[in-house]
Structure formats: C-alpha cells, structure tokens
Coordinates of C-alpha atoms in Angstrom, one line a residue:
Chain A
M1 CA 27.5 -54.7 67.1
P2 CA 24.7 -55.9 64.8
E3 CA 21.5 -53.9 65.3
P4 CA 18.0 -54.1 63.8
V5 CA 17.6 -52.5 60.4
A6 CA 15.1 -50.0 61.8
A7 CA 17.8 -48.3 63.7
A8 CA 19.8 -47.8 60.5
T9 CA 17.1 -45.6 59.1
L10 CA 17.4 -43.0 61.9
D11 CA 20.7 -41.5 60.9
I12 CA 21.5 -42.4 57.3
P13 CA 24.6 -40.2 56.7
G14 CA 26.1 -41.4 59.9
R15 CA 25.3 -45.0 59.1
V16 CA 26.9 -44.7 55.6
R17 CA 30.0 -43.2 57.2
E18 CA 30.2 -46.1 59.6
L19 CA 30.1 -48.5 56.7
F20 CA 33.4 -47.1 55.4
T21 CA 35.2 -47.0 58.7
Y22 CA 36.0 -50.7 58.7
H23 CA 38.6 -52.0 56.2
F24 CA 36.8 -55.3 55.7
M25 CA 33.6 -53.5 54.8
V26 CA 35.4 -51.2 52.3
N27 CA 36.9 -54.3 50.7
A28 CA 33.4 -56.0 50.6
L29 CA 31.9 -52.9 48.9
A30 CA 34.7 -52.6 46.4
A31 CA 34.7 -56.3 45.6
G32 CA 30.9 -56.2 45.4
T33 CA 31.0 -53.3 43.0
A34 CA 33.4 -55.0 40.6
V35 CA 31.4 -58.2 40.7
A36 CA 28.1 -56.5 40.2
V37 CA 29.1 -54.7 37.1
M38 CA 30.7 -57.7 35.5
A39 CA 28.0 -60.2 36.5
A40 CA 25.2 -57.9 35.2
I41 CA 26.8 -57.5 31.7
V42 CA 27.8 -61.1 31.3
G43 CA 24.4 -62.1 32.8
W44 CA 22.6 -60.1 30.2
F45 CA 24.1 -62.3 27.5
V46 CA 23.4 -65.4 29.6
V47 CA 19.7 -64.6 29.6
V48 CA 19.5 -63.7 25.9
R49 CA 21.5 -66.8 25.0
R50 CA 19.3 -69.0 27.2
Q51 CA 22.4 -70.4 28.9
V52 CA 21.1 -70.0 32.5
F53 CA 21.4 -73.8 32.9
A54 CA 25.1 -73.7 31.9
G55 CA 25.7 -70.9 34.4
H56 CA 24.0 -72.9 37.1
T57 CA 26.3 -75.8 36.3
L58 CA 29.4 -73.7 36.5
S59 CA 28.3 -72.2 39.8
L60 CA 27.7 -75.7 41.3
V61 CA 31.1 -76.8 40.0
A62 CA 32.6 -73.7 41.8
F63 CA 31.7 -75.2 45.2
P64 CA 33.9 -78.3 45.1
G65 CA 36.6 -76.1 43.5
A66 CA 36.7 -73.8 46.5
A67 CA 36.3 -76.6 49.1
G68 CA 39.0 -78.6 47.3
A69 CA 41.4 -75.6 47.3
A70 CA 40.8 -75.1 51.0
L71 CA 41.5 -78.7 51.6
A72 CA 44.8 -78.4 49.7
G73 CA 45.8 -75.3 51.6
L74 CA 45.2 -72.9 48.8
P75 CA 43.1 -69.8 48.8
A76 CA 39.4 -70.5 48.0
A77 CA 39.4 -68.0 45.2
S78 CA 41.9 -70.0 43.2
G79 CA 39.6 -73.0 43.5
Y80 CA 36.7 -71.0 42.1
Y81 CA 38.6 -69.9 39.1
A82 CA 40.2 -73.3 38.4
A83 CA 37.0 -75.3 38.8
C84 CA 34.8 -72.9 36.7
G85 CA 37.5 -72.8 34.0
L86 CA 37.6 -76.6 33.8
G87 CA 33.8 -76.7 33.9
A88 CA 33.6 -74.4 30.9
V89 CA 36.1 -76.4 28.9
A90 CA 34.1 -79.5 29.7
L91 CA 30.8 -77.9 28.7
A92 CA 32.0 -76.2 25.5
P93 CA 31.8 -79.2 23.2
A94 CA 28.3 -80.1 24.4
S95 CA 26.9 -76.6 24.5
R96 CA 25.5 -75.2 21.3
S97 CA 24.0 -71.8 20.8
G98 CA 20.5 -71.6 19.6
P99 CA 17.3 -73.1 21.0
S100 CA 18.1 -76.6 19.8
R101 CA 20.1 -77.7 22.7
G102 CA 17.9 -79.8 25.0
A103 CA 19.7 -83.0 24.7
E104 CA 22.7 -82.2 26.8
T105 CA 20.7 -81.3 29.9
A106 CA 20.6 -84.8 31.3
A107 CA 24.3 -85.2 31.1
I108 CA 24.9 -81.7 32.7
G109 CA 22.4 -82.5 35.5
T110 CA 24.4 -85.6 36.3
V111 CA 27.6 -83.6 36.5
Q112 CA 25.9 -81.1 38.8
A113 CA 25.0 -83.7 41.4
F114 CA 28.4 -85.2 41.2
A115 CA 30.1 -81.8 41.7
L116 CA 28.0 -81.0 44.8
G117 CA 28.8 -84.4 46.3
C118 CA 32.5 -83.9 45.7
G119 CA 32.3 -80.5 47.3
F120 CA 30.6 -81.9 50.3
L121 CA 33.3 -84.6 50.6
F122 CA 36.1 -82.0 50.5
A123 CA 34.4 -79.8 53.0
S124 CA 33.9 -82.8 55.4
L125 CA 37.6 -83.9 55.0
Y126 CA 38.8 -80.4 55.8
H127 CA 37.8 -79.8 59.4
G128 CA 39.3 -76.4 59.7
L129 CA 36.4 -75.1 57.5
L130 CA 34.2 -74.5 60.5
G131 CA 31.0 -72.9 59.3
G132 CA 32.7 -72.5 55.9
V133 CA 30.4 -74.7 53.9
A134 CA 27.6 -72.2 54.5
A135 CA 29.9 -69.3 53.4
L136 CA 31.0 -71.2 50.3
L137 CA 27.4 -72.0 49.3
F138 CA 25.5 -68.9 50.4
G139 CA 28.2 -66.2 50.5
S140 CA 29.9 -64.0 53.1
F141 CA 31.2 -60.5 53.1
V142 CA 33.8 -60.8 55.8
G143 CA 37.4 -61.8 55.1
I144 CA 37.8 -60.5 51.6
D145 CA 41.4 -59.4 51.6
D146 CA 43.1 -56.7 49.6
G147 CA 44.6 -59.2 47.1
Q148 CA 41.2 -60.7 46.4
V149 CA 39.8 -57.2 45.8
L150 CA 42.6 -56.4 43.3
T151 CA 42.1 -59.8 41.5
L152 CA 38.3 -59.2 41.3
F153 CA 38.9 -55.7 39.8
A154 CA 41.3 -57.2 37.3
V155 CA 38.9 -60.0 36.4
A156 CA 36.0 -57.6 36.0
A157 CA 38.2 -55.3 33.8
L158 CA 39.2 -58.2 31.6
A159 CA 35.6 -59.4 31.2
I160 CA 34.3 -56.0 30.3
A161 CA 37.2 -55.5 27.9
L162 CA 36.4 -58.8 26.2
I163 CA 32.7 -57.8 25.9
G164 CA 33.9 -54.5 24.5
I165 CA 35.9 -56.2 21.8
A166 CA 33.4 -58.9 20.8
G167 CA 30.1 -57.4 22.0
R168 CA 28.5 -56.8 18.7
P169 CA 29.2 -60.2 17.0
L170 CA 28.3 -61.9 20.3
L171 CA 25.0 -60.1 20.3
F172 CA 24.3 -61.1 16.7
A173 CA 25.3 -64.7 17.4
S174 CA 23.1 -64.7 20.6
L175 CA 20.0 -63.1 19.2
D176 CA 20.0 -64.6 15.7
P177 CA 22.5 -67.5 15.5
E178 CA 21.4 -68.5 12.0
G179 CA 21.4 -65.0 10.6
A180 CA 24.8 -64.4 12.2
A181 CA 26.2 -67.6 10.7
A182 CA 24.8 -66.6 7.3
A183 CA 26.7 -63.2 7.7
G184 CA 29.9 -65.0 8.4
V185 CA 30.1 -64.5 12.2
P186 CA 32.0 -67.4 13.8
V187 CA 29.0 -68.4 15.9
R188 CA 30.5 -71.6 17.4
A189 CA 33.8 -70.1 18.4
L190 CA 32.1 -67.1 20.0
G191 CA 29.9 -69.6 21.9
A192 CA 32.9 -71.4 23.3
A193 CA 34.6 -68.1 24.2
F194 CA 31.5 -66.9 25.9
L195 CA 31.4 -70.0 28.0
L196 CA 34.9 -69.3 29.3
L197 CA 33.9 -65.7 30.0
L198 CA 30.9 -67.0 31.9
A199 CA 33.1 -69.2 34.0
L200 CA 35.2 -66.2 34.9
A201 CA 32.2 -64.2 35.9
V202 CA 30.7 -67.1 37.9
A203 CA 34.0 -67.7 39.8
A204 CA 34.2 -64.0 40.7
T205 CA 30.5 -63.7 41.7
A206 CA 30.6 -66.8 43.8
Q207 CA 33.2 -65.2 46.1
I208 CA 30.6 -62.6 47.1
T209 CA 27.3 -64.4 46.8
G210 CA 28.4 -68.0 47.4
A211 CA 28.1 -70.8 44.8
L212 CA 24.4 -71.3 45.2
L213 CA 23.3 -67.6 45.0
V214 CA 25.4 -66.6 42.0
F215 CA 22.2 -66.1 40.0
T216 CA 21.1 -63.3 42.1
L217 CA 23.7 -61.0 40.5
L218 CA 24.2 -63.0 37.3
V219 CA 20.7 -63.6 36.1
T220 CA 18.1 -61.7 38.2
P221 CA 19.2 -58.2 37.3
A222 CA 19.6 -59.1 33.6
A223 CA 16.2 -60.8 33.6
T224 CA 14.7 -57.8 35.2
A225 CA 16.3 -55.5 32.6
Q226 CA 14.9 -57.8 29.8
A227 CA 11.4 -57.3 31.2
L228 CA 11.9 -53.5 31.2
T229 CA 13.5 -52.9 27.8
S230 CA 14.3 -54.9 24.7
R231 CA 17.1 -52.5 23.6
P232 CA 20.4 -54.3 24.1
V233 CA 22.6 -51.4 25.3
A234 CA 19.9 -49.9 27.5
G235 CA 19.1 -53.4 28.9
M236 CA 22.8 -53.9 29.9
L237 CA 22.9 -50.5 31.6
V238 CA 19.7 -51.2 33.5
A239 CA 21.1 -54.6 34.6
V240 CA 24.3 -53.0 35.8
A241 CA 22.4 -50.3 37.8
L242 CA 20.2 -52.9 39.4
A243 CA 23.1 -55.2 40.3
L244 CA 25.0 -52.3 41.9
I245 CA 21.9 -51.1 43.9
V246 CA 21.1 -54.6 45.3
T247 CA 24.8 -55.3 46.1
W248 CA 25.4 -52.0 47.9
L249 CA 22.0 -52.1 49.8
G250 CA 22.5 -55.8 50.5
L251 CA 25.9 -55.3 52.0
A252 CA 24.7 -52.4 54.0
F253 CA 21.6 -54.2 55.3
A254 CA 23.7 -57.3 56.2
Y255 CA 26.2 -55.1 58.1
F256 CA 23.5 -53.5 60.3
S257 CA 21.2 -56.6 60.6
P258 CA 21.7 -60.1 61.9
W259 CA 20.5 -61.5 58.6
P260 CA 23.1 -62.8 56.1
V261 CA 24.2 -60.9 53.0
G262 CA 23.0 -63.7 50.7
F263 CA 19.5 -63.2 51.9
W264 CA 19.5 -59.5 51.5
I265 CA 21.0 -59.4 48.0
T266 CA 18.7 -62.2 46.7
S267 CA 15.5 -60.7 48.2
L268 CA 16.3 -57.2 47.0
S269 CA 17.0 -58.4 43.4
F270 CA 14.0 -60.7 43.6
G271 CA 11.9 -57.7 44.7
F272 CA 13.0 -55.7 41.7
F273 CA 12.3 -58.7 39.4
V274 CA 8.8 -59.0 40.6
L275 CA 8.1 -55.3 40.3
A276 CA 9.4 -55.3 36.7
R277 CA 7.2 -58.3 35.8
V278 CA 4.2 -56.7 37.4
W279 CA 4.9 -53.5 35.5
R280 CA 5.2 -55.3 32.2
A281 CA 2.1 -57.4 32.7
R282 CA 0.1 -54.2 33.5
R283 CA 1.5 -52.4 30.5
A284 CA 0.7 -55.4 28.2
R285 CA -2.8 -55.5 29.5
S286 CA -3.4 -51.8 29.0
A287 CA -1.9 -52.0 25.5
C288 CA -4.4 -54.8 24.7
G289 CA -7.2 -52.4 25.5
T290 CA -9.1 -54.4 28.1
S291 CA -9.8 -51.2 30.0
P292 CA -10.9 -48.2 27.9
T293 CA -10.5 -45.7 30.7
R294 CA -6.9 -46.8 31.3
R295 CA -6.1 -46.4 27.7
L296 CA -7.3 -42.8 27.8
M297 CA -5.1 -42.1 30.8
L298 CA -1.9 -43.6 29.3
P299 CA 0.1 -42.3 26.4
P300 CA -0.6 -44.1 23.1
G301 CA 1.0 -47.5 23.0
P302 CA 2.0 -49.6 20.0
P303 CA -0.8 -50.4 17.5
K304 CA -3.0 -53.3 18.4
R305 CA -2.5 -56.7 16.9
R306 CA -5.9 -57.0 15.3
R307 CA -5.5 -53.8 13.3
R308 CA -2.1 -55.0 11.9
R309 CA -3.5 -58.3 10.8
T310 CA -6.1 -56.7 8.5
R311 CA -3.5 -54.3 7.1
E312 CA -1.3 -57.3 6.2
G313 CA -4.1 -59.2 4.6
G314 CA -5.1 -56.3 2.4
A315 CA -1.6 -55.7 1.2
Chain B
M1 CA 20.1 -51.2 -12.8
R2 CA 22.7 -53.9 -12.5
A3 CA 22.2 -56.0 -15.6
E4 CA 25.4 -58.1 -15.6
Q5 CA 25.3 -61.8 -15.0
V6 CA 25.2 -62.5 -11.2
L7 CA 25.2 -66.3 -11.3
R8 CA 26.4 -69.0 -13.8
L9 CA 26.6 -72.7 -13.3
E10 CA 28.1 -74.9 -16.0
R11 CA 27.6 -78.7 -15.9
A12 CA 27.8 -78.4 -12.1
A13 CA 27.4 -81.3 -9.7
A14 CA 27.0 -81.3 -5.9
A15 CA 27.2 -84.1 -3.3
L16 CA 26.3 -84.4 0.3
G17 CA 27.9 -87.1 2.4
G18 CA 29.2 -88.8 -0.7
R19 CA 25.8 -89.0 -2.4
T20 CA 25.4 -87.0 -5.5
I21 CA 22.4 -84.7 -5.1
W22 CA 22.4 -83.3 -8.6
S23 CA 24.7 -83.2 -11.6
D24 CA 25.0 -81.6 -15.0
V25 CA 23.2 -78.5 -13.9
S26 CA 23.7 -75.4 -16.1
L27 CA 22.0 -72.1 -15.5
T28 CA 22.5 -68.4 -15.6
V29 CA 20.9 -65.6 -13.7
D30 CA 21.1 -62.0 -14.7
G31 CA 21.0 -59.0 -12.4
G32 CA 17.6 -57.8 -11.3
R33 CA 15.8 -61.1 -12.2
F34 CA 13.3 -62.9 -9.9
V35 CA 14.1 -66.6 -9.9
A36 CA 12.2 -69.4 -8.1
V37 CA 13.9 -72.7 -7.4
L38 CA 11.3 -75.5 -7.5
G39 CA 11.2 -79.2 -7.2
P40 CA 10.2 -82.0 -4.8
N41 CA 11.6 -82.3 -1.3
G42 CA 15.2 -83.6 -1.2
A43 CA 15.8 -82.7 -4.8
G44 CA 18.7 -80.3 -3.8
K45 CA 17.1 -76.9 -3.8
S46 CA 18.7 -75.8 -0.6
T47 CA 21.9 -77.4 -1.7
L48 CA 21.9 -75.1 -4.7
L49 CA 21.9 -72.0 -2.4
R50 CA 24.6 -73.5 -0.2
T51 CA 26.7 -74.3 -3.3
I52 CA 26.3 -70.6 -4.4
L53 CA 27.5 -69.5 -0.9
G54 CA 30.5 -71.8 -1.2
L55 CA 29.4 -73.9 1.8
V56 CA 29.0 -77.1 -0.3
P57 CA 31.8 -77.5 -2.8
L58 CA 31.1 -78.6 -6.4
T59 CA 32.2 -82.1 -7.3
A60 CA 32.2 -81.3 -11.0
G61 CA 31.7 -78.4 -13.3
D62 CA 32.1 -74.8 -12.8
A63 CA 30.3 -72.0 -10.9
T64 CA 30.7 -68.2 -11.1
V65 CA 29.0 -66.0 -8.5
L66 CA 29.2 -62.3 -9.0
G67 CA 32.2 -62.8 -11.2
A68 CA 34.2 -64.8 -8.7
P69 CA 34.3 -68.4 -7.4
P70 CA 31.5 -69.4 -4.9
G71 CA 32.1 -68.0 -1.4
A72 CA 34.5 -65.2 -2.5
R73 CA 31.9 -62.5 -2.7
N74 CA 29.5 -63.5 0.1
D75 CA 29.5 -60.0 1.4
M76 CA 27.5 -59.0 -1.6
I77 CA 24.9 -61.8 -1.1
G78 CA 22.0 -61.5 1.3
Y79 CA 20.9 -64.9 2.5
L80 CA 17.8 -65.9 4.4
P81 CA 18.2 -69.4 5.8
Q82 CA 15.2 -71.8 6.0
R83 CA 12.9 -71.7 9.1
R84 CA 14.7 -69.3 11.3
E85 CA 14.5 -70.2 14.9
L86 CA 14.1 -66.9 16.7
D87 CA 13.2 -67.5 20.3
P88 CA 10.0 -65.6 20.8
A89 CA 10.8 -65.2 24.5
V90 CA 13.9 -63.2 23.7
R91 CA 12.7 -59.7 23.4
V92 CA 14.7 -58.3 20.5
R93 CA 13.4 -55.5 18.3
G94 CA 13.2 -55.8 14.5
V95 CA 15.2 -52.7 14.1
D96 CA 18.1 -54.2 16.2
L97 CA 18.1 -57.4 14.1
V98 CA 18.3 -55.4 10.9
R99 CA 21.1 -53.3 12.4
L100 CA 23.0 -56.4 13.3
G101 CA 22.6 -57.6 9.7
L102 CA 24.5 -54.4 8.7
D103 CA 27.4 -54.4 11.1
G104 CA 26.8 -57.3 13.5
G105 CA 29.9 -59.1 12.2
R106 CA 32.2 -56.2 13.1
W107 CA 34.2 -56.2 16.4
G108 CA 33.3 -53.7 19.0
V109 CA 30.1 -52.7 20.8
P110 CA 27.1 -51.1 19.3
L111 CA 27.0 -47.5 20.6
P112 CA 23.8 -45.5 20.6
A113 CA 23.4 -43.2 17.6
W114 CA 22.7 -40.1 19.7
L115 CA 26.2 -40.2 21.2
P116 CA 28.2 -37.1 20.0
G117 CA 30.7 -37.9 17.3
N118 CA 29.0 -41.2 16.4
R119 CA 28.6 -40.3 12.7
T120 CA 28.9 -43.9 11.4
G121 CA 26.3 -44.9 13.9
R122 CA 23.9 -42.3 12.6
A123 CA 24.6 -43.2 9.0
A124 CA 23.9 -46.9 9.9
A125 CA 20.7 -46.0 11.7
R126 CA 19.5 -44.1 8.6
R127 CA 20.3 -47.0 6.3
V128 CA 18.3 -49.3 8.7
T129 CA 15.4 -46.9 8.5
D130 CA 15.6 -46.8 4.7
V131 CA 15.6 -50.5 4.2
L132 CA 12.7 -51.0 6.7
E133 CA 10.7 -48.5 4.7
L134 CA 11.6 -50.3 1.5
V135 CA 10.0 -53.5 2.8
D136 CA 7.1 -51.7 4.5
A137 CA 8.2 -52.8 7.9
A138 CA 8.8 -49.4 9.5
A139 CA 5.5 -49.4 11.4
Y140 CA 6.3 -52.4 13.6
A141 CA 10.2 -52.5 13.5
R142 CA 10.5 -51.1 17.0
R143 CA 8.4 -53.8 18.6
P144 CA 9.8 -57.1 19.8
I145 CA 10.0 -59.6 17.0
G146 CA 8.1 -62.3 19.0
E147 CA 5.0 -60.1 18.9
L148 CA 4.9 -59.9 15.1
S149 CA 2.9 -62.0 12.7
G150 CA 4.7 -64.4 10.3
G151 CA 4.5 -62.0 7.4
E152 CA 5.8 -59.1 9.4
R153 CA 8.6 -61.1 10.8
Q154 CA 9.6 -62.3 7.3
R155 CA 9.7 -58.7 6.1
V156 CA 12.0 -57.7 8.9
L157 CA 14.3 -60.6 8.1
I158 CA 14.2 -59.7 4.4
A159 CA 15.2 -56.2 5.5
Q160 CA 18.1 -57.7 7.5
A161 CA 19.3 -59.6 4.4
L162 CA 19.0 -56.4 2.2
V163 CA 20.6 -53.9 4.5
R164 CA 24.1 -54.4 3.2
E165 CA 22.7 -53.7 -0.3
P166 CA 23.6 -57.0 -1.8
E167 CA 23.5 -57.7 -5.5
L168 CA 22.0 -61.2 -5.0
L169 CA 19.3 -62.0 -2.4
M170 CA 18.7 -65.7 -1.7
L171 CA 15.8 -66.9 0.4
D172 CA 15.2 -70.5 1.4
E173 CA 11.5 -71.3 1.7
P174 CA 10.6 -67.8 2.9
L175 CA 6.9 -68.3 2.2
D176 CA 6.6 -71.5 4.2
S177 CA 4.8 -70.2 7.3
L178 CA 2.7 -67.6 5.5
D179 CA -1.0 -67.6 4.5
L180 CA -1.8 -67.1 0.9
P181 CA -2.2 -63.3 0.9
G182 CA 1.0 -63.1 2.9
Q183 CA 2.8 -65.2 0.3
R184 CA 1.5 -63.0 -2.5
S185 CA 2.5 -59.7 -0.7
V186 CA 6.0 -61.0 0.1
A187 CA 6.4 -62.1 -3.6
A188 CA 5.2 -58.7 -4.8
L189 CA 7.7 -57.0 -2.4
L190 CA 10.5 -59.2 -3.7
Q191 CA 9.6 -58.4 -7.3
R192 CA 9.6 -54.7 -6.5
I193 CA 13.1 -55.0 -5.0
C194 CA 14.2 -56.8 -8.2
R195 CA 12.9 -54.0 -10.4
T196 CA 13.8 -50.9 -8.4
R197 CA 17.1 -52.0 -6.8
G198 CA 18.3 -54.3 -9.6
V199 CA 18.9 -57.0 -7.0
A200 CA 18.7 -60.6 -8.4
V201 CA 16.4 -62.7 -6.1
V202 CA 16.7 -66.5 -5.9
L203 CA 13.9 -68.0 -3.9
V204 CA 13.4 -71.6 -2.9
T205 CA 9.7 -72.7 -2.7
H206 CA 7.7 -75.9 -2.9
D207 CA 4.6 -74.2 -4.2
V208 CA 5.1 -71.9 -7.2
N209 CA 1.5 -70.9 -7.7
P210 CA 1.1 -68.0 -5.4
I211 CA 4.2 -66.3 -6.8
L212 CA 4.0 -67.4 -10.4
P213 CA 2.8 -64.0 -11.8
Y214 CA 5.9 -62.3 -10.3
L215 CA 8.6 -64.6 -11.6
D216 CA 11.1 -64.0 -14.5
Q217 CA 12.7 -67.4 -14.4
V218 CA 12.4 -70.8 -12.7
V219 CA 14.9 -73.5 -11.9
Y220 CA 13.3 -76.9 -11.6
F221 CA 15.2 -79.7 -9.7
A222 CA 14.1 -83.3 -10.1
S223 CA 15.7 -86.7 -10.5
G224 CA 19.2 -85.4 -9.8
R225 CA 19.1 -82.9 -12.6
A226 CA 17.8 -79.4 -13.1
M227 CA 16.2 -77.3 -15.9
A228 CA 16.2 -73.5 -16.0
G229 CA 14.2 -71.1 -18.1
A230 CA 11.1 -69.0 -18.3
P231 CA 8.3 -70.3 -16.1
E232 CA 5.9 -71.2 -19.0
D233 CA 8.7 -73.1 -20.8
V234 CA 9.9 -75.1 -17.7
I235 CA 6.6 -75.8 -16.0
A236 CA 5.2 -77.6 -19.1
S237 CA 4.3 -81.2 -19.8
G238 CA 7.0 -81.8 -22.3
A239 CA 9.8 -80.2 -20.4
L240 CA 9.0 -81.9 -17.1
T241 CA 8.6 -85.3 -18.8
G242 CA 12.1 -84.9 -20.1
L243 CA 13.4 -83.9 -16.7
Y244 CA 11.8 -86.6 -14.7
G245 CA 12.1 -89.2 -17.3
V246 CA 8.6 -90.4 -16.7
P247 CA 5.4 -89.0 -18.2
I248 CA 4.4 -85.8 -16.5
E249 CA 1.3 -83.7 -17.2
V250 CA 1.0 -80.0 -16.2
L251 CA -2.6 -79.0 -16.0
R252 CA -3.9 -75.5 -15.8
A253 CA -6.9 -75.1 -13.4
S254 CA -9.6 -72.6 -14.2
D255 CA -8.2 -70.1 -11.7
G256 CA -4.8 -70.2 -13.4
R257 CA -3.1 -72.5 -11.0
L258 CA -0.7 -75.0 -12.4
V259 CA -0.9 -78.6 -11.2
V260 CA 1.9 -81.1 -11.9
V261 CA 0.5 -84.6 -12.2
G262 CA 2.4 -87.8 -12.3
Q263 CA 5.7 -86.8 -10.5
P264 CA 7.2 -89.8 -8.7
E265 CA 7.5 -89.9 -5.0
A266 CA 10.3 -88.0 -3.3
P267 CA 13.4 -90.2 -2.9
H268 CA 13.2 -92.4 0.1
V269 CA 16.7 -91.7 1.3
H270 CA 16.4 -89.1 4.1
T271 CA 19.3 -86.7 4.3
P272 CA 19.6 -83.9 6.7
R273 CA 18.8 -80.9 4.6
H274 CA 21.3 -78.6 6.4
A275 CA 24.1 -81.1 7.1

C-alpha cells in the first residue's frame, strides 16, 4: 500500500480522494485539525511567555502517563490528560511569569529525567505494547478512534473558549507582567490557569505527534509566526494556518510514504521556521541599509536607528 | 484644569516586614503639579508610591488619594513601576503595549479595529494614537519595543500609563537608564503633561538636578522622615540639616547644579525594595 511520495504528485485530486476513503485516515485528519488549531493558539502564548521549558516538561510527563494508563488497562488518552494535569499542578507554584524565573529549571530538569525513566519502566512492564513506545514518543496516526476524535474536538473547543474569555488579560500579563500587575490584572492567577491550559493542549497534541514531538505543533508554528509578525492577533492566525498546513500535509505524506508522520510534520514545520528566519534576517539587513541597491528596490522600511538617536538627543 | 487636591498624607507611617520605613510624614499634592520624590537609597521613596496605591498599608496616620482611601481609586492612577523587565526578544509593538494599558485588564480577546461594527475598538485605537502623539512617540510606536532606545521606550511606557487619562501619574525612577538629554526631555514632557492635561505627576528619582527646572514641589525622604515643599525651600542647608539631624550643606555649582554634602551613608539594612 505505501508508495513513494513522487507517485502522489501524479494525480493530486485522486490522491486526496483516496485519503478520505479510509475511516482511520478521516479520523486522523479530523483529530489533527482540532489539535493543530488549539496547539498553535496556546503555543503562541507559550512562546511569548517564554514557557517553552514548562511545555517540554509537561510533554515528557505525558509519556509515563500514557504508558502507565496502558499498563493499567486504560486508554492511553486518559493517561495523557491525567499526567499533564498533575504535572501542571506540580509546576504551578514554582513557575512565575516574567523573565526572572531561572532558578526552577534545575528542579524541573530532574523531574523530566525521572518522568522519562518511569515511562520506560511502565512500557517495559506492559509487554502488550509492542512497538508502542515509539508511537507514544514519536506519534502515530493509525488507531485514533471516534471517541478520541470527539474528545479532542471538545478539548480544543474548551481551550479556544478559555482563550476567548481571558485572551486580553493573558496577553497583557504575558507581554508586560509588571505593567499588567500595576493595572490590577491578576498576573499570578492567570499564570497558573495558563499552565493548566498548556497541560490540556500538550496532552491533546501528544496523541497525534507523540510526547517528544509535541513542540512541532505547539512551539514551531508559533515561533515562525513571531518571526513574521509582532501583531498579536495576526501572529496567532499565522500560527494556526501554519499548524494546519503542516498537519494536513504531514498526514498525507505519511499516508503515501513509508516515512512516519512524526518526521513529516516536524520537518515541514521546521522548514517553514527556517524560511521565516531567513526572510526576517534578509529584511533586517536590507532595513539596515548595507546594500544601497537593495534599498532602492524595496518599499521604504522603518526609519534607521542612527537617525532616531540624533532626533532624541536634540529634543 | 483639575486643581483639587489629589493626594494628602497626614502624620502617616509605613512599615515593611515589621520595620518602620518612615513615620510622621505629612504632605499634600494638588492637581496638575509636578512633584519629585527624593532621598537616599532605602529611604522609602518607592514605598511612598506603593502606599498611595494601597499595596502597603499605613501603620499610623491618614492618607487620602483622589478623595478616597488608598487603593480605592487606582483606576484613576497611572503607575510606572521601577525598571520594567520587557524581554527584548519578545517582539511586541509599542502601540500594542499602550492599547493593553487601556483595556488589557478586560476579559475577552482584542479584535482588530477594521472589523465591521467594532466601534469601541476604533475609539480605543484613536485614543491610543492620541496619547502616543502626546508623548511624541507616534513615529516609532509601530516598531517592536526591543528595537527602541531607552528614551523612546520610556515614552511608550509613559503613554501606556497615561492612556486611561489618569488624574495622578506616578513613575518610579523613570530616568534611571537615560542619558542626560534623555532625562531632560522626559522631564520636559512630564511637565507639559502636568500643564496641559492637569495631571499631577509624582516622580521618584535619585538625582534631582536634570529635572530641577521643571519641578513644582519636592518630597525629600531621609532618616525615616520626610519633608515636602518648594524645591528651593527643601533642598537647602537648613532644611536638610533639620531632616537628617546632622549638619548638611547644599552647595550650588557654577552651572546651577545642587550638591548635597554631608549626608550620612544609606542605612546598612538591606531590604527588598519591592517586597
């Protein structure tokens, strides 16, 4: 059944139709869509809040959760949600919004290693999980059942609704914690609530990408969007669009190729990230005016730094 | 012009962690005045601002802020905390920061102003534009804040504190990271805001000289007490000698700068300034 990707390019409409003929593939695409939208929006806040490390910890905690659930005879999804939720509750007191939060990293790193070890133990004890460790760590798109899809849609809807309710104060608290605190925004409570939301998003994303590749939907699209625009709403929309594109393409490529879905989604989103950074670097260089010809060809950029300095000094 | 009294402290005392920072402090500030809070490190200048905001309770005496007890009317106070840590790697535009100062505390999501029917959004955007023009920051407000100079950044943050049209603007060491021309231009801007908008400005600083010509009033904290009045009355040998309790001499250099000579070392007890 799996064929080289090159063959897929021959008859694109036919290939797309084929994707939707199998129920497991429809489930994978639906689940991937829900997860991509949620992960991109939550991830945008993760990048702005500099909580990538916390997200990483939660995703590693997800692995023993899923393996432990399998060992106990429960669905792996329940293990993801339970472990991430517990992880967020444990992280909440230690985590502080704002850049002055380096001290907790050693403790968190210790917990990460311990979580991975526990997950490995559970997976070894549960012999029925043949090949399952790889799926838990690096993702798989087969075997997503209807109930799981419904749960993922419900979780995504809940996460987006929560962002819809608290988006603005959360943005204020994330971008400018001290200013927000001065304006009476409950910065600490929002930080703790966001950690729980992040746990929810990580648990859902891990079901598609695996525990280790959660960042490919959670952080990479958001980081790419940050490189492209500094407008908050536009950035979130760009992140969602990127996450959807890499998820759909990744699932399709994985279906037609022997290579796993985790590889496709990560390399696609990494590709977009590199393109965005290159574009930004080129734009920054042309705005600095190192190349006069390039400046003539481009529309006028923001005023140069040097000119602003003198204006300030003269004021 | 708002001329009523915005701030009144009567025989007030404040303590941090059980240690009295200052006591028996009485002062009044009228609307539209430009006031500097001076004194050595650890004398309780920031504590004064936090008392006014109701974040530190008074242990004695009485305070009235905008006609109410401290903390009751914080929505009419613009406050710039000391040494804002804005991560330069986070690309946020000045205009977005100012907008968050206007409605960032409200629930919901910020919707783009061009959406049909978003009249409040358009009104808010206009107000943000107005306040950015008021502080002369319109030219660079759409650029990421990390790319701005210290003075430009400070203007954006002042705009953020002003966007809700407060009656009292309090700034904790806003001139700290600026060069001398930058300090003067920010002080001139604050004086202009006092005069044209009738906003009372209370500014904490450790060096009064760059802003001395713009001030209406100073509050000088030292030795657990404070003295308020016109700059030339307070920053004077006799007055400061009385405040410190040791002989103090205020010298005027040929360029007009004031030099305070003989002040004792700052207290050796180190307290977290924002505990």
